[in-house]
Amino acid sequence: MSKKQLLGALLGVIAIGAIGVGAVYHQFTIESAFHRFVSVVTGASEKPLLSSESRYIRQIVAADNSTGRTIMWQSDASEESSIVEYRLAGSDEIVTVAATNTMFTDDGSTTYIHEATLAELIPHTNYEYRVGYGDSRRSNWYPLTTAGPDDSYDVLIYPDSQSGDYTVWENIVKDSASRHPNAAMYMSMGDLVDNGEQASQWRTWLSSVEPLSARIPLAPMMGNHEMYTIDWKMREPRAYLAYFDVPNNGSSTFDRRYYSFDYGDVHYIVLDTQLYEANHDDNSDIHHPDLYDVQIEWLRQDLATNNKKWTVVLMHRDPFQYAFANRDGRDAGFSEEGVIFMPIFDEYNVDLVLSAHLHTYRDRGHVRNFDRDATGPRYIITGIAGDARYPGLWREHPLDVYVAPQPETNNYMSLTVEPNRLTVRSYLPDGTELETVSIDKE
Ligand SMILES: [Fe+2]
């Protein structure tokens, strides 16, 4: 914190007492007041931010999205006095939170990443926020809505977007966002980019989600491509971890590579299925043979303390294994990730498991103990939203109940959460519905 921010924070403490901020903001401790303070809009001259000062303004899911939300953005130059301001929609009482200013250099390209996590928000409430620097430079205001405990809401779900040419992906985001203007959140199923080190692909990806990113939170997930170097070796997912500050998981080695969060009455678990990349012997300096052992311990603990009605798991690698259509070498069955994780999903009665990686949309119905069973989780592999298509690569699996028309083009999905029903819908890029799946629970 700079001297100027410290002074601002102290003035803020005084302001809290002086203006009697009421029920909304009265719970600050002195400690938190050093990071957050309240002011009233004065009409002082405000300069809009240049694009170079306000790139990729985005909301990222917090652990509890009824009371928290992470705001991130980037600038081309270092900005020490970065802040996030927020207010109840329609109010003129502004809460200010100090934001970070972290230089990130990768692939010869430098950006400055700013972020702040808003906490102690009121559930089921409409806020507005903006970002800025010092006393005068500010972005536009953007909406920020907290989840309520029983909220019904829609989520947009995007399968692998890795591309050579991201035009297809950009259009899918733009068109799906306009068809679902009330979506509360969006998710990426991993392999956001084709090469996890290439800075230009990250810039493209972060730009592509602008129809959504400032106004609703993203739940991202790592895929194997997030761990590739420019020369296609493995590395730690540096760029992915820098760009998406998802909730912590308590592991120093694997922090934020897998995580969980709540939105309404759903507990979402996002797994890291990249054991092959994390333990691949190709001159890379990463060797993490214990990724799944550590993660399983965390997963069991996470599921044991989950008190939400619904549980949804997101995992990049598919728990099922598909045989190749035109060559031998793989039998239909279950992948290493399926063999390891599916019994845990059974044990804790997970409702829905979404996966990716194979670039095909298939619904395998409810499965328990590796076989058809209406009491088991529903397993859907989410398809492809980029241009890396594998037409006709996979045979049908004995458990497939729906396969997208072949050869596949692209698709996206939505999840509608209601008190007694989850509804998963898949769509072609033009909005044509492919499949609708409902899961009911009293
Ligand atoms: Fe993948």
XYZ file of C-alpha atoms and ligand atoms in Angstrom:
443
model
C 0.000 0.000 0.000
C 1.382 3.404 -0.948
C 1.467 6.332 1.454
C -1.347 7.891 -0.512
C -3.510 4.777 -0.196
C -2.730 4.523 3.497
C -3.814 8.115 3.975
C -6.941 7.405 1.955
C -7.696 4.358 4.064
C -7.288 6.314 7.294
C -9.532 9.070 5.954
C -11.943 6.313 5.069
C -12.014 5.100 8.667
C -12.898 8.641 9.694
C -15.486 8.835 6.917
C -17.157 5.645 8.126
C -17.704 7.246 11.507
C -18.587 10.646 10.122
C -21.196 9.734 7.556
C -22.813 6.852 9.394
C -22.795 4.474 6.508
C -25.656 2.392 7.823
C -26.406 -1.297 7.866
C -24.611 -2.130 4.662
C -21.108 -1.092 5.559
C -21.012 -0.884 9.325
C -19.286 -4.199 9.947
C -15.758 -3.146 9.022
C -12.960 -3.877 11.418
C -10.136 -1.399 11.779
C -7.883 -3.950 10.120
C -10.088 -4.332 7.056
C -10.540 -0.575 6.909
C -6.916 -0.338 5.820
C -8.016 -2.060 2.628
C -11.562 -0.790 2.291
C -13.096 2.560 2.941
C -16.316 4.330 2.185
C -16.717 7.621 0.432
C -19.539 9.578 -1.119
C -19.396 10.575 -4.748
C -18.254 14.174 -4.847
C -18.513 14.852 -8.539
C -14.792 15.486 -8.625
C -13.337 15.388 -12.118
C -12.974 11.802 -13.298
C -10.973 10.826 -16.345
C -12.026 7.691 -18.227
C -9.423 4.951 -18.449
C -7.568 4.376 -21.675
C -7.797 0.851 -23.066
C -4.116 0.392 -22.196
C -5.069 1.084 -18.562
C -8.141 -1.151 -18.357
C -7.655 -4.329 -20.332
C -9.832 -7.388 -19.787
C -11.833 -6.201 -16.767
C -13.235 -9.451 -15.427
C -15.105 -11.063 -12.557
C -13.766 -14.386 -11.276
C -15.735 -16.674 -8.975
C -14.986 -16.434 -5.255
C -15.369 -19.386 -2.875
C -18.812 -18.115 -1.831
C -20.434 -16.026 -4.543
C -23.229 -14.852 -2.286
C -20.767 -12.697 -0.310
C -17.581 -12.490 -2.385
C -16.260 -11.842 -5.885
C -12.787 -11.329 -7.352
C -12.198 -8.480 -9.813
C -9.156 -8.575 -12.109
C -7.874 -6.407 -14.942
C -4.616 -5.475 -16.668
C -2.628 -2.419 -17.688
C 0.347 -1.983 -19.979
C 2.239 0.146 -17.432
C 2.786 -0.249 -13.710
C -0.007 1.404 -11.666
C 0.702 1.518 -7.949
C -2.514 3.202 -6.838
C -4.961 0.717 -8.338
C -8.352 0.347 -6.662
C -11.757 -1.239 -7.084
C -14.794 0.805 -6.066
C -18.228 -0.676 -5.520
C -21.659 0.395 -4.366
C -25.175 -0.912 -4.051
C -26.892 -0.369 -7.399
C -28.443 3.079 -7.287
C -26.561 4.172 -4.163
C -23.968 6.938 -4.076
C -22.029 5.478 -1.132
C -18.888 3.951 -2.553
C -16.669 1.359 -0.903
C -13.054 1.422 -2.049
C -10.758 -1.583 -1.978
C -7.026 -1.467 -2.687
C -6.019 -3.663 -5.637
C -2.715 -5.314 -6.502
C -0.209 -4.258 -9.154
C 1.749 -7.338 -10.210
C 4.124 -7.408 -13.153
C 3.736 -10.589 -15.205
C 6.184 -11.372 -18.004
C 5.720 -14.433 -20.200
C 6.628 -15.212 -23.804
C 8.574 -11.930 -23.901
C 5.437 -9.924 -23.160
C 4.829 -7.898 -19.984
C 1.483 -6.959 -18.482
C 0.506 -5.591 -15.072
C -2.227 -7.531 -13.332
C -4.533 -5.846 -10.829
C -6.984 -7.593 -8.604
C -9.051 -7.295 -5.471
C -11.495 -9.680 -3.865
C -14.694 -8.047 -2.640
C -15.882 -9.604 0.633
C -18.778 -9.266 3.076
C -21.225 -8.520 0.260
C -24.953 -8.999 0.849
C -26.422 -12.137 -0.758
C -28.907 -11.794 -3.623
C -28.091 -8.135 -4.166
C -27.299 -5.948 -7.156
C -24.053 -4.001 -6.902
C -22.010 -1.945 -9.324
C -18.233 -1.739 -9.477
C -15.524 0.056 -11.367
C -11.739 0.013 -11.394
C -9.274 2.867 -11.420
C -6.140 4.547 -10.185
C -5.557 7.213 -7.580
C -8.087 9.992 -7.220
C -9.205 10.600 -10.753
C -8.935 7.855 -13.389
C -11.935 5.500 -13.429
C -13.523 2.874 -15.691
C -17.240 2.707 -16.401
C -19.486 1.140 -13.784
C -20.287 -2.549 -14.305
C -23.027 -4.662 -12.690
C -22.127 -7.248 -10.071
C -24.859 -9.488 -8.666
C -24.381 -11.729 -5.654
C -25.985 -15.165 -5.449
C -28.911 -15.854 -3.143
C -29.260 -19.120 -1.230
C -32.220 -20.390 -3.290
C -31.621 -18.516 -6.524
C -32.648 -19.958 -9.860
C -30.063 -19.003 -12.484
C -28.443 -19.879 -15.812
C -24.799 -20.695 -16.478
C -23.117 -20.635 -19.900
C -20.669 -23.522 -20.373
C -17.978 -23.513 -23.029
C -16.016 -26.614 -24.055
C -12.418 -26.443 -25.313
C -11.779 -23.156 -27.144
C -8.159 -23.837 -28.234
C -7.845 -22.685 -31.830
C -5.560 -21.830 -34.694
C -8.008 -19.096 -35.684
C -10.168 -17.921 -32.781
C -12.892 -16.383 -34.976
C -15.234 -19.362 -34.516
C -14.792 -19.179 -30.744
C -15.258 -15.398 -30.614
C -18.540 -15.711 -32.501
C -19.779 -18.497 -30.208
C -19.181 -16.314 -27.143
C -20.753 -13.237 -28.732
C -23.841 -15.061 -30.048
C -24.440 -17.198 -26.947
C -24.025 -14.156 -24.684
C -26.689 -12.282 -26.648
C -29.035 -15.300 -26.543
C -28.598 -15.657 -22.755
C -28.536 -12.051 -21.516
C -29.507 -13.114 -17.994
C -26.778 -15.740 -17.519
C -25.343 -15.420 -14.004
C -21.962 -17.065 -14.632
C -19.884 -18.704 -17.365
C -17.460 -21.598 -17.320
C -14.598 -22.785 -19.464
C -13.945 -26.514 -19.544
C -10.164 -26.147 -20.077
C -7.811 -25.859 -23.076
C -8.822 -22.222 -23.284
C -5.834 -21.658 -25.568
C -3.872 -23.958 -27.846
C -0.529 -22.986 -26.324
C -0.436 -21.968 -22.663
C 2.744 -19.909 -23.029
C 1.822 -17.910 -26.120
C 0.909 -14.433 -24.880
C -0.942 -13.445 -28.054
C -3.391 -16.353 -27.603
C -4.139 -15.256 -24.050
C -4.761 -11.698 -25.229
C -7.140 -13.050 -27.854
C -8.931 -15.264 -25.343
C -9.307 -12.532 -22.737
C -10.686 -10.188 -25.430
C -13.041 -12.853 -26.745
C -14.977 -13.119 -23.480
C -15.600 -9.371 -23.224
C -19.341 -9.775 -23.989
C -19.500 -11.495 -20.560
C -16.393 -10.868 -18.517
C -17.005 -7.517 -16.816
C -20.594 -8.239 -15.794
C -20.732 -11.918 -14.686
C -18.125 -14.175 -13.052
C -16.005 -16.760 -14.839
C -15.238 -20.200 -13.437
C -12.192 -21.279 -15.448
C -10.569 -24.702 -15.544
C -7.093 -25.816 -16.573
C -6.604 -28.192 -19.456
C -3.445 -29.858 -20.712
C -2.820 -27.056 -23.221
C -2.450 -24.571 -20.372
C 0.736 -26.485 -19.456
C 2.508 -26.348 -22.840
C 5.597 -24.285 -23.598
C 6.088 -22.516 -26.907
C 8.127 -25.558 -28.070
C 5.450 -27.982 -26.802
C 7.158 -29.227 -23.679
C 5.468 -29.124 -20.282
C 5.680 -26.360 -17.740
C 3.821 -25.090 -14.713
C 0.613 -23.321 -15.864
C 2.104 -19.892 -15.162
C -0.086 -17.818 -17.450
C -3.334 -19.547 -16.512
C -2.604 -19.075 -12.790
C -1.620 -15.432 -13.322
C -4.768 -14.558 -15.259
C -7.369 -16.358 -13.121
C -7.163 -15.954 -9.360
C -9.686 -18.635 -8.421
C -10.205 -19.715 -4.780
C -7.300 -21.330 -2.918
C -7.250 -25.043 -2.168
C -4.724 -25.189 0.691
C -1.966 -26.849 -1.345
C 1.300 -24.943 -1.745
C 2.335 -26.996 -4.801
C -1.016 -27.127 -6.592
C -2.746 -24.009 -5.298
C -5.692 -22.894 -7.482
C -5.131 -25.671 -10.071
C -8.159 -27.373 -8.558
C -10.731 -25.571 -6.435
C -14.356 -25.433 -5.404
C -16.952 -22.716 -5.018
C -20.613 -22.194 -4.218
C -23.211 -20.380 -6.267
C -26.747 -20.549 -4.874
C -27.575 -24.074 -3.755
C -24.899 -25.682 -5.948
C -21.397 -26.698 -4.902
C -19.065 -26.724 -7.914
C -15.803 -28.683 -7.873
C -13.186 -27.977 -10.538
C -10.533 -30.693 -10.822
C -7.023 -30.700 -12.267
C -6.743 -33.779 -14.507
C -3.262 -32.991 -15.827
C -1.230 -35.730 -14.126
C 0.336 -36.706 -17.439
C 1.612 -33.165 -18.011
C 2.534 -32.561 -14.365
C 4.702 -35.686 -14.291
C 5.939 -35.891 -17.879
C 9.621 -36.603 -18.390
C 10.523 -34.334 -21.324
C 13.289 -32.179 -19.875
C 10.677 -30.064 -18.162
C 11.446 -29.141 -14.590
C 8.089 -30.189 -13.207
C 7.609 -33.586 -11.653
C 4.494 -33.947 -9.558
C 3.637 -37.654 -9.385
C 1.472 -36.941 -6.328
C -1.018 -34.614 -8.076
C -3.909 -37.060 -7.851
C -3.023 -38.358 -4.374
C -2.992 -34.836 -2.941
C -6.102 -33.866 -4.891
C -8.088 -36.932 -3.793
C -7.434 -36.088 -0.162
C -8.642 -32.536 -0.783
C -11.646 -33.765 -2.800
C -12.828 -36.106 -0.061
C -12.516 -33.361 2.525
C -14.302 -30.886 0.250
C -17.193 -33.286 -0.438
C -17.488 -34.289 3.213
C -18.047 -30.651 4.245
C -20.333 -29.756 1.329
C -23.795 -28.779 2.560
C -25.337 -27.694 -0.751
C -28.262 -29.535 -2.287
C -26.537 -29.998 -5.640
C -22.964 -30.995 -6.472
C -21.494 -30.466 -9.937
C -17.980 -31.623 -10.881
C -16.029 -30.108 -13.774
C -12.991 -32.029 -15.050
C -11.057 -31.466 -18.265
C -10.056 -35.051 -19.040
C -13.018 -37.339 -19.586
C -13.556 -40.125 -17.050
C -14.678 -42.384 -19.923
C -12.357 -43.929 -22.508
C -13.355 -44.104 -26.171
C -12.056 -46.500 -28.808
C -10.668 -44.951 -31.996
C -12.986 -45.299 -34.991
C -10.298 -46.136 -37.523
C -7.458 -47.747 -35.593
C -6.807 -50.112 -32.751
C -5.000 -49.429 -29.521
C -7.790 -48.292 -27.216
C -10.836 -50.093 -25.941
C -14.017 -48.430 -24.761
C -14.067 -48.227 -20.979
C -12.898 -45.716 -18.397
C -9.832 -43.496 -18.282
C -7.328 -43.384 -15.450
C -9.171 -40.304 -14.180
C -12.481 -42.193 -14.294
C -11.105 -45.199 -12.421
C -9.714 -42.910 -9.721
C -12.443 -40.311 -9.345
C -15.759 -41.968 -10.276
C -15.999 -44.114 -7.108
C -15.619 -40.915 -5.070
C -18.392 -39.228 -7.072
C -20.559 -42.292 -6.353
C -19.745 -42.255 -2.659
C -20.688 -38.589 -2.199
C -23.682 -38.619 -4.571
C -22.412 -36.055 -7.057
C -25.285 -35.027 -9.371
C -23.538 -34.009 -12.582
C -20.039 -34.505 -14.012
C -19.014 -32.349 -16.991
C -15.799 -33.111 -18.875
C -14.020 -32.081 -22.089
C -10.724 -32.803 -23.906
C -11.998 -35.237 -26.579
C -13.738 -32.482 -28.604
C -17.009 -34.355 -28.869
C -20.416 -33.839 -27.208
C -21.838 -37.018 -25.676
C -24.276 -37.763 -22.891
C -23.584 -41.050 -21.103
C -26.628 -40.913 -18.841
C -26.476 -41.820 -15.166
C -23.656 -44.145 -14.174
C -22.771 -45.715 -10.831
C -20.142 -48.324 -10.124
C -19.028 -48.003 -13.779
C -22.399 -49.147 -15.090
C -25.842 -47.791 -15.969
C -27.642 -46.834 -12.781
C -30.315 -44.136 -12.416
C -29.001 -43.262 -8.939
C -25.513 -42.365 -10.203
C -24.133 -39.026 -11.380
C -25.021 -37.863 -14.914
C -21.917 -37.781 -17.148
C -21.763 -35.369 -20.083
C -18.678 -34.593 -22.184
C -19.202 -31.029 -23.310
C -17.964 -30.883 -26.939
C -15.856 -28.302 -28.776
C -16.012 -24.506 -29.096
C -12.727 -23.893 -30.980
C -11.494 -24.985 -34.398
C -9.447 -28.072 -33.358
C -11.986 -30.595 -34.630
C -11.513 -34.368 -34.665
C -14.224 -35.475 -37.094
C -15.111 -39.143 -36.750
C -12.239 -39.901 -34.382
C -14.169 -41.806 -31.722
C -16.414 -44.839 -31.774
C -19.593 -44.815 -29.734
C -19.222 -45.894 -26.123
C -21.593 -48.598 -24.819
C -22.876 -46.066 -22.282
C -23.482 -43.212 -24.770
C -27.153 -42.199 -24.781
C -26.739 -39.171 -27.063
C -23.975 -38.273 -29.544
C -23.890 -34.910 -31.341
C -24.453 -35.147 -35.126
C -21.269 -36.363 -36.850
C -18.945 -34.999 -38.092
C -19.134 -32.482 -35.282
C -18.925 -28.759 -35.826
C -19.043 -26.739 -32.598
C -21.326 -26.294 -29.644
C -21.884 -24.565 -26.327
C -24.090 -25.390 -23.358
C -26.206 -23.923 -20.611
C -27.052 -25.124 -17.121
C -30.266 -23.915 -15.521
C -30.395 -24.258 -11.745
C -33.817 -24.345 -10.072
C -34.670 -25.443 -6.526
C -35.687 -28.994 -7.534
C -34.124 -29.343 -10.987
C -30.889 -28.990 -12.921
C -31.386 -28.645 -16.681
C -28.424 -29.030 -19.032
C -28.891 -27.911 -22.631
C -26.465 -28.175 -25.534
C -26.654 -25.962 -28.616
C -25.114 -25.607 -32.038
C -23.396 -22.219 -32.549
C -26.575 -20.847 -34.209
C -28.615 -21.629 -31.070
C -30.258 -24.829 -32.393
C -30.826 -27.069 -29.399
C -29.100 -30.466 -29.546
C -30.076 -32.122 -26.290
C -31.866 -31.266 -23.040
C -31.171 -33.225 -19.867
C -33.009 -32.719 -16.572
C -31.971 -33.984 -13.159
C -34.672 -33.781 -10.478
C -34.315 -33.851 -6.710
C -36.913 -33.107 -4.052
Fe -7.330 -31.221 -23.629
